[in-house]
mmCIF file of C-alpha atoms in Angstrom:
data_model
loop_
_atom_site.group_PDB
_atom_site.id
_atom_site.type_symbol
_atom_site.label_atom_id
_atom_site.label_comp_id
_atom_site.label_asym_id
_atom_site.label_seq_id
_atom_site.Cartn_x
_atom_site.Cartn_y
_atom_site.Cartn_z
ATOM 1 C CA MET E 1 3.369 -18.790 89.096
ATOM 2 C CA LEU E 2 2.289 -20.976 86.217
ATOM 3 C CA ASP E 3 -0.670 -22.821 86.672
ATOM 4 C CA HIS E 4 -2.355 -25.522 85.102
ATOM 5 C CA ASP E 5 -4.100 -23.503 82.281
ATOM 6 C CA ASP E 6 -0.755 -21.935 81.646
ATOM 7 C CA LEU E 7 0.987 -25.082 81.226
ATOM 8 C CA LYS E 8 -1.880 -26.443 78.951
ATOM 9 C CA TRP E 9 -1.791 -22.997 76.724
ATOM 10 C CA ILE E 10 2.149 -23.340 76.637
ATOM 11 C CA ALA E 11 1.903 -26.776 75.295
ATOM 12 C CA THR E 12 -0.731 -25.823 72.632
ATOM 13 C CA THR E 13 1.105 -22.768 71.538
ATOM 14 C CA SER E 14 4.490 -24.491 71.579
ATOM 15 C CA THR E 15 2.908 -27.480 69.306
ATOM 16 C CA GLU E 16 1.643 -24.517 67.055
ATOM 17 C CA LEU E 17 5.112 -22.950 66.825
ATOM 18 C CA ASN E 18 6.528 -26.233 65.812
ATOM 19 C CA SER E 19 3.964 -26.918 63.215
ATOM 20 C CA MET E 20 4.700 -23.273 61.640
ATOM 21 C CA LEU E 21 8.496 -24.059 61.710
ATOM 22 C CA GLN E 22 7.708 -27.253 59.795
ATOM 23 C CA GLN E 23 5.899 -25.265 57.299
ATOM 24 C CA ILE E 24 8.505 -22.846 56.606
ATOM 25 C CA SER E 25 10.834 -25.765 56.163
ATOM 26 C CA ARG E 26 8.659 -27.528 53.540
ATOM 27 C CA TYR E 27 7.819 -23.862 51.779
ATOM 28 C CA ALA E 28 11.683 -23.356 51.555
ATOM 29 C CA ASP E 29 12.164 -26.893 50.147
ATOM 30 C CA LEU E 30 9.475 -26.106 47.464
ATOM 31 C CA ALA E 31 11.014 -22.545 46.643
ATOM 32 C CA ARG E 32 14.445 -24.386 45.880
ATOM 33 C CA GLN E 33 12.815 -26.948 43.611
ATOM 34 C CA HIS E 34 10.569 -24.663 41.564
ATOM 35 C CA LYS E 35 12.348 -21.443 41.508
ATOM 36 C CA GLY E 36 10.398 -18.741 39.713
ATOM 37 C CA GLU E 37 7.021 -20.737 39.412
ATOM 38 C CA TYR E 38 5.299 -19.280 42.299
ATOM 39 C CA ASN E 39 5.620 -16.317 44.941
ATOM 40 C CA TYR E 40 7.026 -18.753 47.794
ATOM 41 C CA ILE E 41 8.801 -15.746 49.228
ATOM 42 C CA GLU E 42 5.571 -14.182 50.269
ATOM 43 C CA MET E 43 4.364 -17.548 51.687
ATOM 44 C CA LEU E 44 7.513 -17.810 53.679
ATOM 45 C CA GLY E 45 7.391 -14.250 55.003
ATOM 46 C CA GLU E 46 3.888 -14.968 56.210
ATOM 47 C CA ARG E 47 4.678 -17.927 58.086
ATOM 48 C CA VAL E 48 7.915 -16.317 59.446
ATOM 49 C CA GLU E 49 6.078 -13.340 60.879
ATOM 50 C CA LEU E 50 3.390 -15.455 62.258
ATOM 51 C CA ALA E 51 5.604 -17.729 63.927
ATOM 52 C CA THR E 52 7.793 -14.689 65.088
ATOM 53 C CA LYS E 53 4.507 -13.205 66.881
ATOM 54 C CA THR E 54 3.802 -16.817 68.549
ATOM 55 C CA ALA E 55 6.972 -17.179 70.003
ATOM 56 C CA GLN E 56 6.717 -13.493 71.288
ATOM 57 C CA GLU E 57 3.459 -14.327 72.976
ATOM 58 C CA LEU E 58 4.652 -17.353 74.628
ATOM 59 C CA PHE E 59 7.695 -15.702 76.059
ATOM 60 C CA ASP E 60 5.688 -12.842 77.243
ATOM 61 C CA ARG E 61 3.075 -15.081 79.003
ATOM 62 C CA VAL E 62 5.706 -17.231 80.539
ATOM 63 C CA THR E 63 7.763 -14.177 81.905
ATOM 64 C CA SER E 64 4.578 -12.199 83.059
ATOM 65 C CA ARG E 65 3.466 -15.297 85.366
ATOM 66 C CA ILE E 66 7.091 -15.707 86.681
ATOM 67 C CA LEU E 67 7.251 -12.193 87.367
ATOM 68 C CA GLU E 68 3.563 -12.148 88.977
ATOM 69 C CA GLY E 69 4.654 -15.238 91.230
ATOM 70 C CA SER E 70 7.676 -13.414 92.404
ATOM 71 C CA SER E 71 6.004 -10.240 93.376
ATOM 72 C CA ALA E 72 3.331 -12.154 95.158
ATOM 73 C CA LYS E 73 6.135 -13.985 97.205
ATOM 74 C CA SER E 74 7.744 -10.937 98.033
ATOM 75 C CA LYS E 75 4.344 -9.326 99.396
ATOM 76 C CA GLN E 76 3.778 -12.276 101.618
ATOM 77 C CA THR E 77 7.343 -12.198 103.163
ATOM 78 C CA PRO E 78 7.081 -10.070 106.153
ATOM 79 C CA ASP E 79 9.329 -6.727 106.553
ATOM 80 C CA PRO E 80 11.126 -7.081 110.021
ATOM 81 C CA SER E 81 11.635 -3.175 110.103
ATOM 82 C CA ARG E 82 7.917 -2.697 110.127
ATOM 83 C CA PRO E 83 5.999 -2.848 113.462
ATOM 84 C CA PRO E 84 3.482 -5.460 113.754
ATOM 85 C CA GLU E 85 -0.138 -5.244 112.690
ATOM 86 C CA PHE E 86 -2.907 -5.700 114.771
ATOM 87 C CA LYS E 87 -6.720 -6.469 113.781
ATOM 88 C CA VAL E 88 -9.815 -5.679 115.618
ATOM 89 C CA VAL E 89 -11.604 -8.745 116.422
ATOM 90 C CA ARG E 90 -15.493 -8.077 116.683
ATOM 91 C CA SER E 91 -17.253 -9.811 119.625
ATOM 92 C CA SER E 92 -20.018 -12.346 118.885
ATOM 93 C CA ALA E 93 -22.700 -9.759 120.147
ATOM 94 C CA GLU E 94 -21.778 -6.957 117.688
ATOM 95 C CA PRO E 95 -23.610 -7.375 114.648
ATOM 96 C CA ALA E 96 -21.381 -7.602 111.243
ATOM 97 C CA PRO E 97 -21.440 -4.630 108.881
ATOM 98 C CA LYS E 98 -24.144 -4.907 106.420
ATOM 99 C CA THR E 99 -22.806 -5.997 102.825
ATOM 100 C CA ARG E 100 -24.292 -3.941 99.670
ATOM 101 C CA ALA E 101 -26.171 -6.026 97.285
ATOM 102 C CA PRO E 102 -24.779 -5.841 93.894
ATOM 103 C CA THR E 103 -26.601 -3.266 91.642
ATOM 104 C CA ASP E 104 -28.411 -4.438 88.679
ATOM 105 C CA LYS E 105 -25.887 -3.169 86.259
ATOM 106 C CA ALA E 106 -23.235 -5.081 88.009
ATOM 107 C CA ALA E 107 -25.821 -8.326 88.117
ATOM 108 C CA ARG E 108 -26.265 -7.829 84.523
ATOM 109 C CA GLY E 109 -22.733 -7.306 83.654
ATOM 110 C CA LYS E 110 -21.562 -11.214 84.322
ATOM 111 C CA GLY E 111 -24.318 -12.407 81.527
ATOM 112 C CA GLY E 112 -23.698 -9.443 79.549
ATOM 113 C CA ASP E 113 -20.531 -10.442 77.915
ATOM 114 C CA LYS E 114 -21.733 -14.025 77.110
ATOM 115 C CA LYS E 115 -24.798 -12.548 75.243
ATOM 116 C CA GLU E 116 -22.365 -10.174 73.475
ATOM 117 C CA LYS E 117 -20.223 -12.966 72.316
ATOM 118 C CA ALA E 118 -23.339 -14.924 71.195
ATOM 119 C CA SER E 119 -24.717 -11.805 68.968
ATOM 120 C CA ALA E 120 -21.427 -11.252 67.466
ATOM 121 C CA LYS E 121 -21.325 -11.283 63.845
ATOM 122 C CA THR E 122 -19.381 -13.487 61.745
ATOM 123 C CA PRO E 123 -16.379 -11.439 60.665
ATOM 124 C CA ALA E 124 -16.461 -10.159 56.952
ATOM 125 C CA ILE E 125 -15.064 -11.998 54.114
ATOM 126 C CA PRO E 126 -11.976 -9.583 52.667
ATOM 127 C CA PRO E 127 -12.722 -8.203 49.511
ATOM 128 C CA GLU E 128 -9.787 -9.668 47.654
ATOM 129 C CA ILE E 129 -11.647 -13.203 48.098
ATOM 130 C CA SER E 130 -14.204 -13.601 45.393
ATOM 131 C CA VAL E 131 -17.557 -15.301 46.788
ATOM 132 C CA LEU E 132 -19.602 -16.747 44.111
ATOM 133 C CA ASN E 133 -23.532 -16.630 45.197
ATOM 134 C CA PRO E 134 -22.620 -14.532 48.212
ATOM 135 C CA LYS E 135 -25.972 -14.208 49.343
ATOM 136 C CA GLY E 136 -26.638 -17.798 49.143
ATOM 137 C CA ASN E 137 -28.538 -19.577 52.332
ATOM 138 C CA ARG E 138 -26.350 -22.444 52.483
ATOM 139 C CA GLU E 139 -22.616 -23.148 53.574
ATOM 140 C CA LEU E 140 -19.620 -21.673 52.234
ATOM 141 C CA ILE E 141 -17.431 -24.121 50.311
ATOM 142 C CA LEU E 142 -13.873 -23.882 49.214
ATOM 143 C CA LEU E 143 -13.294 -25.658 45.700
ATOM 144 C CA VAL E 144 -9.759 -26.169 44.724
ATOM 145 C CA ASP E 145 -9.143 -27.242 41.163
ATOM 146 C CA ASP E 146 -6.787 -25.991 38.362
ATOM 147 C CA GLU E 147 -8.980 -26.840 35.500
ATOM 148 C CA THR E 148 -11.159 -23.915 34.834
ATOM 149 C CA GLU E 149 -14.086 -25.828 32.873
ATOM 150 C CA ILE E 150 -14.540 -28.547 35.659
ATOM 151 C CA ALA E 151 -14.238 -25.424 38.538
ATOM 152 C CA GLU E 152 -16.768 -23.438 36.775
ATOM 153 C CA LEU E 153 -19.187 -26.584 36.144
ATOM 154 C CA ALA E 154 -18.848 -27.683 39.922
ATOM 155 C CA SER E 155 -19.379 -24.307 41.313
ATOM 156 C CA GLU E 156 -22.488 -23.652 39.065
ATOM 157 C CA MET E 157 -24.035 -26.934 40.477
ATOM 158 C CA LEU E 158 -23.301 -25.782 43.801
ATOM 159 C CA THR E 159 -24.252 -22.335 43.582
ATOM 160 C CA ASP E 160 -27.756 -23.397 41.964
ATOM 161 C CA GLU E 161 -28.273 -25.371 45.125
ATOM 162 C CA GLY E 162 -27.903 -22.352 47.172
ATOM 163 C CA TYR E 163 -24.274 -22.787 48.498
ATOM 164 C CA ARG E 164 -21.709 -19.926 48.633
ATOM 165 C CA VAL E 165 -18.531 -20.966 46.759
ATOM 166 C CA VAL E 166 -14.801 -19.604 46.951
ATOM 167 C CA LEU E 167 -12.489 -20.935 43.925
ATOM 168 C CA ALA E 168 -8.689 -21.625 44.127
ATOM 169 C CA ARG E 169 -6.739 -22.383 41.182
ATOM 170 C CA ASP E 170 -3.849 -24.150 43.253
ATOM 171 C CA GLY E 171 -2.882 -25.695 46.602
ATOM 172 C CA PHE E 172 -0.904 -22.409 47.813
ATOM 173 C CA GLU E 173 -3.887 -20.074 46.970
ATOM 174 C CA ALA E 174 -6.392 -22.418 48.815
ATOM 175 C CA LEU E 175 -3.961 -22.460 52.043
ATOM 176 C CA LYS E 176 -3.929 -18.851 51.753
ATOM 177 C CA ILE E 177 -7.772 -18.322 51.494
ATOM 178 C CA TYR E 178 -8.400 -21.032 54.490
ATOM 179 C CA GLN E 179 -6.007 -19.116 56.730
ATOM 180 C CA GLN E 180 -7.865 -16.025 56.297
ATOM 181 C CA ILE E 181 -11.527 -17.452 56.487
ATOM 182 C CA GLY E 182 -11.282 -21.015 57.289
ATOM 183 C CA ASN E 183 -13.692 -20.442 60.369
ATOM 184 C CA GLN E 184 -16.248 -19.930 57.712
ATOM 185 C CA ILE E 185 -15.764 -22.677 55.458
ATOM 186 C CA GLY E 186 -18.000 -25.480 55.644
ATOM 187 C CA LEU E 187 -16.231 -27.742 53.300
ATOM 188 C CA VAL E 188 -13.341 -28.413 50.965
ATOM 189 C CA ILE E 189 -13.460 -30.076 47.694
ATOM 190 C CA LEU E 190 -9.878 -30.676 46.793
ATOM 191 C CA ASP E 191 -8.559 -31.785 43.327
ATOM 192 C CA PHE E 192 -5.846 -34.298 43.622
ATOM 193 C CA PHE E 193 -3.565 -33.622 40.770
ATOM 194 C CA LEU E 194 -2.573 -29.573 41.244
ATOM 195 C CA PRO E 195 0.166 -27.261 40.291
ATOM 196 C CA VAL E 196 3.562 -27.635 42.412
ATOM 197 C CA MET E 197 1.375 -29.411 45.283
ATOM 198 C CA ASP E 198 -0.853 -32.079 44.741
ATOM 199 C CA GLY E 199 -4.099 -32.748 46.848
ATOM 200 C CA ASP E 200 -2.300 -34.886 49.483
ATOM 201 C CA ALA E 201 0.377 -32.102 50.352
ATOM 202 C CA VAL E 202 -2.429 -29.734 50.238
ATOM 203 C CA PHE E 203 -4.381 -31.814 52.659
ATOM 204 C CA ASP E 204 -1.516 -32.129 55.391
ATOM 205 C CA GLU E 205 -1.407 -28.386 55.383
ATOM 206 C CA LEU E 206 -5.016 -27.847 56.128
ATOM 207 C CA ARG E 207 -4.877 -30.309 58.753
ATOM 208 C CA GLN E 208 -1.997 -28.202 60.249
ATOM 209 C CA LEU E 209 -4.480 -25.126 60.464
ATOM 210 C CA ASN E 210 -7.434 -26.980 61.462
ATOM 211 C CA PRO E 211 -7.229 -30.843 62.417
ATOM 212 C CA GLU E 212 -10.945 -31.180 62.027
ATOM 213 C CA VAL E 213 -11.200 -29.351 58.405
ATOM 214 C CA ALA E 214 -13.661 -31.421 56.505
ATOM 215 C CA VAL E 215 -12.298 -32.014 53.091
ATOM 216 C CA VAL E 216 -13.652 -34.357 49.941
ATOM 217 C CA LEU E 217 -11.238 -35.317 47.337
ATOM 218 C CA SER E 218 -12.210 -35.021 43.855
ATOM 219 C CA SER E 219 -10.204 -36.555 41.054
ATOM 220 C CA GLY E 220 -10.235 -38.632 37.942
ATOM 221 C CA PHE E 221 -7.639 -40.766 39.155
ATOM 222 C CA ALA E 222 -5.414 -41.056 42.572
ATOM 223 C CA GLU E 223 -3.085 -43.751 43.663
ATOM 224 C CA GLN E 224 -5.230 -45.904 46.081
ATOM 225 C CA SER E 225 -2.358 -45.977 48.703
ATOM 226 C CA LYS E 226 -2.399 -42.088 48.832
ATOM 227 C CA LEU E 227 -5.971 -42.407 48.856
ATOM 228 C CA GLY E 228 -6.273 -44.803 51.571
ATOM 229 C CA ALA E 229 -3.550 -42.900 53.447
ATOM 230 C CA MET E 230 -5.706 -39.466 53.289
ATOM 231 C CA LEU E 231 -8.810 -41.400 54.434
ATOM 232 C CA ALA E 232 -7.123 -42.817 57.549
ATOM 233 C CA GLN E 233 -5.686 -39.159 58.385
ATOM 234 C CA GLY E 234 -9.401 -37.574 58.034
ATOM 235 C CA LEU E 235 -10.281 -37.263 54.478
ATOM 236 C CA LYS E 236 -14.319 -37.026 54.766
ATOM 237 C CA GLY E 237 -14.741 -38.476 51.160
ATOM 238 C CA PHE E 238 -14.005 -39.286 47.340
ATOM 239 C CA ILE E 239 -15.786 -37.757 44.461
ATOM 240 C CA PRO E 240 -14.312 -39.607 41.223
ATOM 241 C CA LYS E 241 -14.452 -37.708 38.143
ATOM 242 C CA PRO E 242 -16.436 -37.025 35.753
ATOM 243 C CA TYR E 243 -19.265 -36.404 38.424
ATOM 244 C CA THR E 244 -22.993 -35.533 37.784
ATOM 245 C CA ALA E 245 -24.700 -32.757 39.718
ATOM 246 C CA GLU E 246 -26.544 -35.534 41.753
ATOM 247 C CA LYS E 247 -23.379 -37.008 42.968
ATOM 248 C CA LEU E 248 -21.476 -34.175 43.543
ATOM 249 C CA LEU E 249 -24.652 -32.806 45.756
ATOM 250 C CA GLU E 250 -25.305 -36.121 47.669
ATOM 251 C CA GLN E 251 -21.405 -36.274 48.889
ATOM 252 C CA VAL E 252 -21.248 -32.552 49.921
ATOM 253 C CA ARG E 253 -24.541 -32.897 51.782
ATOM 254 C CA SER E 254 -23.881 -36.132 53.576
ATOM 255 C CA THR E 255 -20.305 -34.802 54.423
ATOM 256 C CA MET E 256 -21.338 -31.562 56.166
ATOM 257 C CA ASP E 257 -24.068 -33.123 57.714
ATOM 258 C CA ALA E 258 -21.875 -35.675 59.329
ATOM 259 C CA ALA E 259 -19.340 -32.966 60.167
ATOM 260 C CA ARG E 260 -22.339 -31.153 62.184
ATOM 261 C CA PRO E 261 -21.792 -31.169 65.727
ATOM 262 C CA THR E 262 -24.632 -33.314 67.710
ATOM 263 C CA GLY E 263 -27.561 -31.254 68.712
ATOM 264 C CA SER E 264 -26.952 -28.253 66.208
#
């Protein structure tokens, strides 16, 4: 039957599924409001496919556990048509049979999996995602800005300092990139005013993908009420435009250092 871990997994998966359905509803509304301005059908299709796969996993796990419980229960029920089984009881004087010591291979096997996982390489970034300064020795940053000159200037400041940078021209491109390589991105620098989806909407979507995502807002002007709400929801900082290399790099470094787990 379902144990505590199963129930915990079901609760988490159900929450994720609900978030996907909310995203599908949101994309559908945007598609109706901005017909022909962006390929929303592709985004909707990806979300629907993922939601369908998650729902199937949820169904499979629940049904398999229930079937396992039913099977175990049936095995425990004695069959009246079968003769009773007899067990041989050894006397206290009779030595117990010797048990074989585990082989070196088996002993190594228990810790082998952990070592293999620890040594597993970080997944490669898909070739369709362009990385500036791919051999840089610092973290990967996702820079979201629709102003080409500002994006190029900021990315140059970051790459000169050793950071690797991925550029996104709007919120939808940023979300698609984060869905693919979010576990490798150390920080998102997000412009507030973007085509179709403003920065606060993109921030909400990023938090749906990863509640612990590190995001710094970058803008020449932002409504104070929206900025305050974003900070309350986990926004890590704000960089006013126009910014200098010193201000940008200082905010980037302090944000990532603060987000780094203790002891790492």
